[in-house]
CSV table of C-alpha atoms in Angstrom, one decimal:
chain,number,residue,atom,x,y,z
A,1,UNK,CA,70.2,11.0,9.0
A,2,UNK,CA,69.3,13.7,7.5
A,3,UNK,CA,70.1,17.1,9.6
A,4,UNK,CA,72.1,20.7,9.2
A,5,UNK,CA,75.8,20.6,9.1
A,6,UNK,CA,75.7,17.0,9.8
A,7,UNK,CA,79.4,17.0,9.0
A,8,UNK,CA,80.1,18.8,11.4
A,9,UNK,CA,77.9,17.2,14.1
A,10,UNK,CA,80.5,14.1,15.7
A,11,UNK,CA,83.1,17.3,15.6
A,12,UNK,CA,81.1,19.7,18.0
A,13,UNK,CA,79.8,16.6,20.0
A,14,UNK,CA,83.1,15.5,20.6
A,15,UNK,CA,84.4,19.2,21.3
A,16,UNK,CA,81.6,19.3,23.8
A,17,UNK,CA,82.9,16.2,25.3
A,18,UNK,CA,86.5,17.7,25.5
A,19,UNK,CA,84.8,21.0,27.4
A,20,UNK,CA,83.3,19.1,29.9
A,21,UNK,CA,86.7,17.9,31.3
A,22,UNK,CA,87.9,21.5,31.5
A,23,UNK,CA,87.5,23.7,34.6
A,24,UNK,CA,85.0,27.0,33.9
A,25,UNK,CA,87.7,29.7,33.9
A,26,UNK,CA,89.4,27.6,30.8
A,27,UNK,CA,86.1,27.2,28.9
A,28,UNK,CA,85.4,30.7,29.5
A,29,UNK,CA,88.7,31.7,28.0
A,30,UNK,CA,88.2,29.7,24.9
A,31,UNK,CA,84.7,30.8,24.0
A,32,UNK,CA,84.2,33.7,21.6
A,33,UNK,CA,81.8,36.2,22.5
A,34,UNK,CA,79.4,35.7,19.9
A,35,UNK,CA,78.8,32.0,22.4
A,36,UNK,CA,75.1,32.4,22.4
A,37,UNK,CA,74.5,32.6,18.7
A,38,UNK,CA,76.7,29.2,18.3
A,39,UNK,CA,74.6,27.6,20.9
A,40,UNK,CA,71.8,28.5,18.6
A,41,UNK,CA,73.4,26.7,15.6
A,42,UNK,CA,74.9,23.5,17.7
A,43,UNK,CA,72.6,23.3,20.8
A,44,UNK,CA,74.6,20.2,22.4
A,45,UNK,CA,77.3,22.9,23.6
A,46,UNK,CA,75.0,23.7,26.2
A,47,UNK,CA,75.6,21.0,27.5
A,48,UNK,CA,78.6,22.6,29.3
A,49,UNK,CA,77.8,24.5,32.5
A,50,UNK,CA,80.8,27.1,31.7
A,51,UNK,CA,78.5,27.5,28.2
A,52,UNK,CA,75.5,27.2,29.4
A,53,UNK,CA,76.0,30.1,32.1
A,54,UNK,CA,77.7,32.3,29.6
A,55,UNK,CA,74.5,31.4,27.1
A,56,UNK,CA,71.8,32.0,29.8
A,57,UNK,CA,71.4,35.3,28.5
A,58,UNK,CA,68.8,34.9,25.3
A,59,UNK,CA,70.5,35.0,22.3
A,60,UNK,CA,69.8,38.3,19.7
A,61,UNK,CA,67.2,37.6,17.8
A,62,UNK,CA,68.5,37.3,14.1
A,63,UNK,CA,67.6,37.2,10.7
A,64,UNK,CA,69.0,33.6,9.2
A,65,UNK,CA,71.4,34.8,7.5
A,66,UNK,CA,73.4,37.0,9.9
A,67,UNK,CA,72.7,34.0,12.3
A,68,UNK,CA,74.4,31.9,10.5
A,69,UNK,CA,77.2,34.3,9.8
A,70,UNK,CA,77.8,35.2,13.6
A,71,UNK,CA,77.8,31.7,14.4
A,72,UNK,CA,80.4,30.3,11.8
A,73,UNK,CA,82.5,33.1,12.9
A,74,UNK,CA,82.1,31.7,16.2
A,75,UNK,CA,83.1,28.3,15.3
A,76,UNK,CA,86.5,29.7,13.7
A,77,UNK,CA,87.5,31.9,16.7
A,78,UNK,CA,86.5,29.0,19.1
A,79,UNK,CA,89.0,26.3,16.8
A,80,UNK,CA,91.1,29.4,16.3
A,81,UNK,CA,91.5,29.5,20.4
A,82,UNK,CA,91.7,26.1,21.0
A,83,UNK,CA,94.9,25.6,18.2
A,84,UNK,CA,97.1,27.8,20.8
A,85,UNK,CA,99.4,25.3,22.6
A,86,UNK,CA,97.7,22.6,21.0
A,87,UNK,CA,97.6,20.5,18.3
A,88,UNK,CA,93.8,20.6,16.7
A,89,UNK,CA,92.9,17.2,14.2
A,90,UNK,CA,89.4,17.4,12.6
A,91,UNK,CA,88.2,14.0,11.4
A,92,UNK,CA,85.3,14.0,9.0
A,93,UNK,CA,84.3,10.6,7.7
A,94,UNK,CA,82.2,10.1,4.8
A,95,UNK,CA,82.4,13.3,3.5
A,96,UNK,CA,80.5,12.8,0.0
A,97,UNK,CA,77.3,12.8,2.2
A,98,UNK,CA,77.9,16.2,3.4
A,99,UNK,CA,75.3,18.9,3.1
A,100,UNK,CA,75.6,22.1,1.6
A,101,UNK,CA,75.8,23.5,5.0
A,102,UNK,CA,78.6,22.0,6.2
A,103,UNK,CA,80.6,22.7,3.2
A,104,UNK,CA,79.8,26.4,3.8
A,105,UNK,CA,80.8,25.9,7.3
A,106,UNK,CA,83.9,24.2,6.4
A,107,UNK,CA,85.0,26.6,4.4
A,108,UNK,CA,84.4,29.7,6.4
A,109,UNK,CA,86.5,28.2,9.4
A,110,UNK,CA,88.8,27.2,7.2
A,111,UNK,CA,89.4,30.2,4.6
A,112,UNK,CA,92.2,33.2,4.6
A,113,UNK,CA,93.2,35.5,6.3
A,114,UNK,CA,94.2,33.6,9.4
A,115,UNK,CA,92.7,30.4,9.7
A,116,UNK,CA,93.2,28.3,12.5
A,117,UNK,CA,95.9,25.9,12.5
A,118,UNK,CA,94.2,22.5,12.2
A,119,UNK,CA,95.4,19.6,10.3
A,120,UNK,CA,91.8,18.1,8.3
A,121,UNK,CA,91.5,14.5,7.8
A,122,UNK,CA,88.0,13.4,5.1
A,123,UNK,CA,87.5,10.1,4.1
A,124,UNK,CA,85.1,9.9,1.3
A,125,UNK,CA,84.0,7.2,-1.8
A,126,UNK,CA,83.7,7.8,-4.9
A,127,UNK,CA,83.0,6.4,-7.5
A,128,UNK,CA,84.9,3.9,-9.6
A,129,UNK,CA,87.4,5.2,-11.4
A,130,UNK,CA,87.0,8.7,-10.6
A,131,UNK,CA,89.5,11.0,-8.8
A,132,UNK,CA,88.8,12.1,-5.1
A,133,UNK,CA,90.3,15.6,-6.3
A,134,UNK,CA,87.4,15.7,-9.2
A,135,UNK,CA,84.3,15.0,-6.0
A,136,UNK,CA,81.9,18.4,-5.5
A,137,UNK,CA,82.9,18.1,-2.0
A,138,UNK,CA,86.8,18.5,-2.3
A,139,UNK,CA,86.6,20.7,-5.0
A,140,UNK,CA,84.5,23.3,-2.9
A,141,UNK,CA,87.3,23.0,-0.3
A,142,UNK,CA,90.4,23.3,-2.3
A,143,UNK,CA,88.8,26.7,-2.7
A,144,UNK,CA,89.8,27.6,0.4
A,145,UNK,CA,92.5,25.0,1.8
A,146,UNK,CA,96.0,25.7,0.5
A,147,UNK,CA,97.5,22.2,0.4
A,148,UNK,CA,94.9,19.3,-0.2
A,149,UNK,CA,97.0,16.2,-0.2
A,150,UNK,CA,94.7,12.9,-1.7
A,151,UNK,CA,95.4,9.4,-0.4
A,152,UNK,CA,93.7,6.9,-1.9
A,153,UNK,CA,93.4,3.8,-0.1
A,154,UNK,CA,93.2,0.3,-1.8
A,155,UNK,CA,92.2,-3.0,-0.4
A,156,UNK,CA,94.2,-5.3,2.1
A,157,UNK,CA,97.0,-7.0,1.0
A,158,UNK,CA,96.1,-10.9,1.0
A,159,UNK,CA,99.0,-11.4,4.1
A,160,UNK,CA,96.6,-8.9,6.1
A,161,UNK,CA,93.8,-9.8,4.8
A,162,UNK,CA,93.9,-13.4,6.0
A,163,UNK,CA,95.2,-11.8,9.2
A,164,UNK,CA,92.1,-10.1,9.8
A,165,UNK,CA,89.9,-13.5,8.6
A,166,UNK,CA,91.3,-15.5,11.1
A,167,UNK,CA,90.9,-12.8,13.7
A,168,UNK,CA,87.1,-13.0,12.9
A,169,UNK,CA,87.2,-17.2,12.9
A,170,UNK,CA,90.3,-18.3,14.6
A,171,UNK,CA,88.7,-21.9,14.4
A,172,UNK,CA,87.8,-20.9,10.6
A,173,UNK,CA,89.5,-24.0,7.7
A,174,UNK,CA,91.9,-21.9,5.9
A,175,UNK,CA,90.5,-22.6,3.0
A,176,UNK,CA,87.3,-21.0,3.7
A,177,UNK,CA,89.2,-17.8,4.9
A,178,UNK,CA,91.0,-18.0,1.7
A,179,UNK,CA,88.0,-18.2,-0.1
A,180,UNK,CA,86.4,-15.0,1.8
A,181,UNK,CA,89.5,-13.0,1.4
A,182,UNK,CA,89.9,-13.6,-2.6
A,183,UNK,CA,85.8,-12.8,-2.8
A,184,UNK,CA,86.3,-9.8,-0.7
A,185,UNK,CA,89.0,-8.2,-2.6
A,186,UNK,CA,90.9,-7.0,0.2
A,187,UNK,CA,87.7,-5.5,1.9
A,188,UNK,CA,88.0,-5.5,6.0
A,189,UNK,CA,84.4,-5.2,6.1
A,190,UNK,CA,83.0,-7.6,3.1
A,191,UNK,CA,85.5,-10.1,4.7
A,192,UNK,CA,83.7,-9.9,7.6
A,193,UNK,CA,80.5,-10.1,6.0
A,194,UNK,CA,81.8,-13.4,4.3
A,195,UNK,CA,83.4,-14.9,7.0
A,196,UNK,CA,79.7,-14.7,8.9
A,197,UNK,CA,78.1,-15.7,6.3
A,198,UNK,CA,80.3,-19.0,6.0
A,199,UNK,CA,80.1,-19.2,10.1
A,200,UNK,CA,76.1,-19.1,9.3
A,201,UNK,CA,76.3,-22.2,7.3
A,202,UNK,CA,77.5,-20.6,4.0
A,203,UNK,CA,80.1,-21.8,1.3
A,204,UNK,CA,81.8,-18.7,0.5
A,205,UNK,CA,84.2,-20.6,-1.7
A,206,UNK,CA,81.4,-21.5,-4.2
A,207,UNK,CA,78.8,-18.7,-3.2
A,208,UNK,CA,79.6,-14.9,-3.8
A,209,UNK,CA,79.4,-12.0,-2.0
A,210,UNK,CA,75.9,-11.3,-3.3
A,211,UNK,CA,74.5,-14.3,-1.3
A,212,UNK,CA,76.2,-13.7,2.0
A,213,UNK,CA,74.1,-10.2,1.6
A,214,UNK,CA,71.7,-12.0,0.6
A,215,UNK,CA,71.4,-14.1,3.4
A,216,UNK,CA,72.3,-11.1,5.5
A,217,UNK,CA,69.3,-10.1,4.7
A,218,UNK,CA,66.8,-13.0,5.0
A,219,UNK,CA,67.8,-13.3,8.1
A,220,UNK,CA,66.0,-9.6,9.1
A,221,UNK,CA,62.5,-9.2,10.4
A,222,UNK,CA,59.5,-8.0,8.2
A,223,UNK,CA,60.3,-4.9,9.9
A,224,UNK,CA,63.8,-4.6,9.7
A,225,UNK,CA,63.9,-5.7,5.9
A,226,UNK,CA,61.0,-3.1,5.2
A,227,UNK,CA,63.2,-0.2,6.3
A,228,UNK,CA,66.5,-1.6,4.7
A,229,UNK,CA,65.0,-1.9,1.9
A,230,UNK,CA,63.1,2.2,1.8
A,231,UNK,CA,66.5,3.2,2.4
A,232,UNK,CA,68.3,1.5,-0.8
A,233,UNK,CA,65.5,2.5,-3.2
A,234,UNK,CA,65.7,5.8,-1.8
A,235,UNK,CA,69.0,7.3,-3.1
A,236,UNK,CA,69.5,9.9,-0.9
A,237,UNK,CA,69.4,10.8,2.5
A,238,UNK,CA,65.5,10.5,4.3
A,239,UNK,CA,63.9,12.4,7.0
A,240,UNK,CA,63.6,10.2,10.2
A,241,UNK,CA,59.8,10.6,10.0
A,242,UNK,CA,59.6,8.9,6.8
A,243,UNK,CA,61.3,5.5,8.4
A,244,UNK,CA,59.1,6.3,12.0
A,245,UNK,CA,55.9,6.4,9.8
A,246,UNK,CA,57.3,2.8,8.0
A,247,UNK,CA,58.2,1.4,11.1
A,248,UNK,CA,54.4,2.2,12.5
């Protein structure tokens, strides 16, 4: 999906979620004045009756750029208020497909003097062989974070791994979990993939992980495969219009 500080999006939706369950004198005593302008920027806030009443007003009408300011301003006073007498962990998964946005976002919440106190978790893939440190989307946060602390994560050892094979086919012969476990490399989700695929009728002792995708994919509709396969040719991120207009 293709949409403005996209990184950011599961964040505020959750942060909306966790304003719901607060009475309206708390909410109103976390929200920064500048509330309205970050409504404008992440609508689904409104969501909250505390925000919605204290948004009711119509926003100042702004040029872009000052919107944009106010409203990331906003966001860091808002995390800045909620890190008193709390502990604040920001989870942002797949990070390398972050928009330029978000990493301007990120890094005016999270820049000196004063930032709030939150402990930031990323997950993101790179390539092989190259450093997480060395991605554009860590290096345009180191900027501004004082510690970054990389963690590379590597594949299952083959104890869990066969663990989590027999939890996908309890009545599975261990030798075709074996068999899924070496292909996958470690992999919790391509030994799931292989472990369907040998459920489906597949060998994945003499068939590799190419032909459980393979047959992953065979087993789509016309419609189904057409928009799979738009969105590997692509290489990048598509508007939801383009797959609407496919799918027509």
């Amino acid at each position: 999906e293709w949409a403005p500080y996209k990184a950011l999006d599961e964040i505020v939706d959750a942060l909306s979620g966790f304003l719901l369950d607060l009475d309206e004198p708390a909410v109103r005593a976390l929200m920064p004045a500048d509330t309205p302008v970050l409504v404008r920027l992440f609508p689904v806030l409104g969501r909250v009756p505390a925000i919605a009443a204290l948004g009711a007003a119509e926003a100042p009408r702004l040029e872009a750029l000052e919107l944009r300011a106010r409203a990331f301003a906003a966001l860091r006073d808002l995390f800045r208020a909620l890190c008193v007498g709390r502990r604040l962990l920001l989870l942002i998964d797949d990070l390398q497909w972050a928009d330029p946005d978000s990493l301007a976002l990120l890094r005016e919440v999270l820049q000196s003097p004063d930032p709030p106190p939150v402990f930031l978790i990323v997950t993101l893939q790179t390539e092989r062989g190259a450093q997480a440190e060395d991605a554009p989307a860590v290096r345009a946060l180191a900027e501004v974070v004082a510690r970054i602390e990389p963690l590379r994560l590597r594949g299952l050892p083959d104890s869990d791994a066969m663990k989590v094979a027999a939890l996908l086919s309890p009545a599975g012969a261990p030798a075709m979990l074996e068999a899924a476990v070496h292909e996958a490399a470690g992999h919790p989700l391509l030994i799931h993939e292989l472990v369907r695929h040998a459920g489906a009728g597949g060998d994945p002792a003499a068939a590799a992980l190419k032909d459980a995708v393979r047959a992953r994919v065979a087993s789509l509709d016309a419609k189904a495969r057409l928009l799979l396969e738009l969105g590997a040719v692509a290489g990048s991120p598509l508007p939801q219009r383009v797959f609407g207009i496919m799918a027509n």
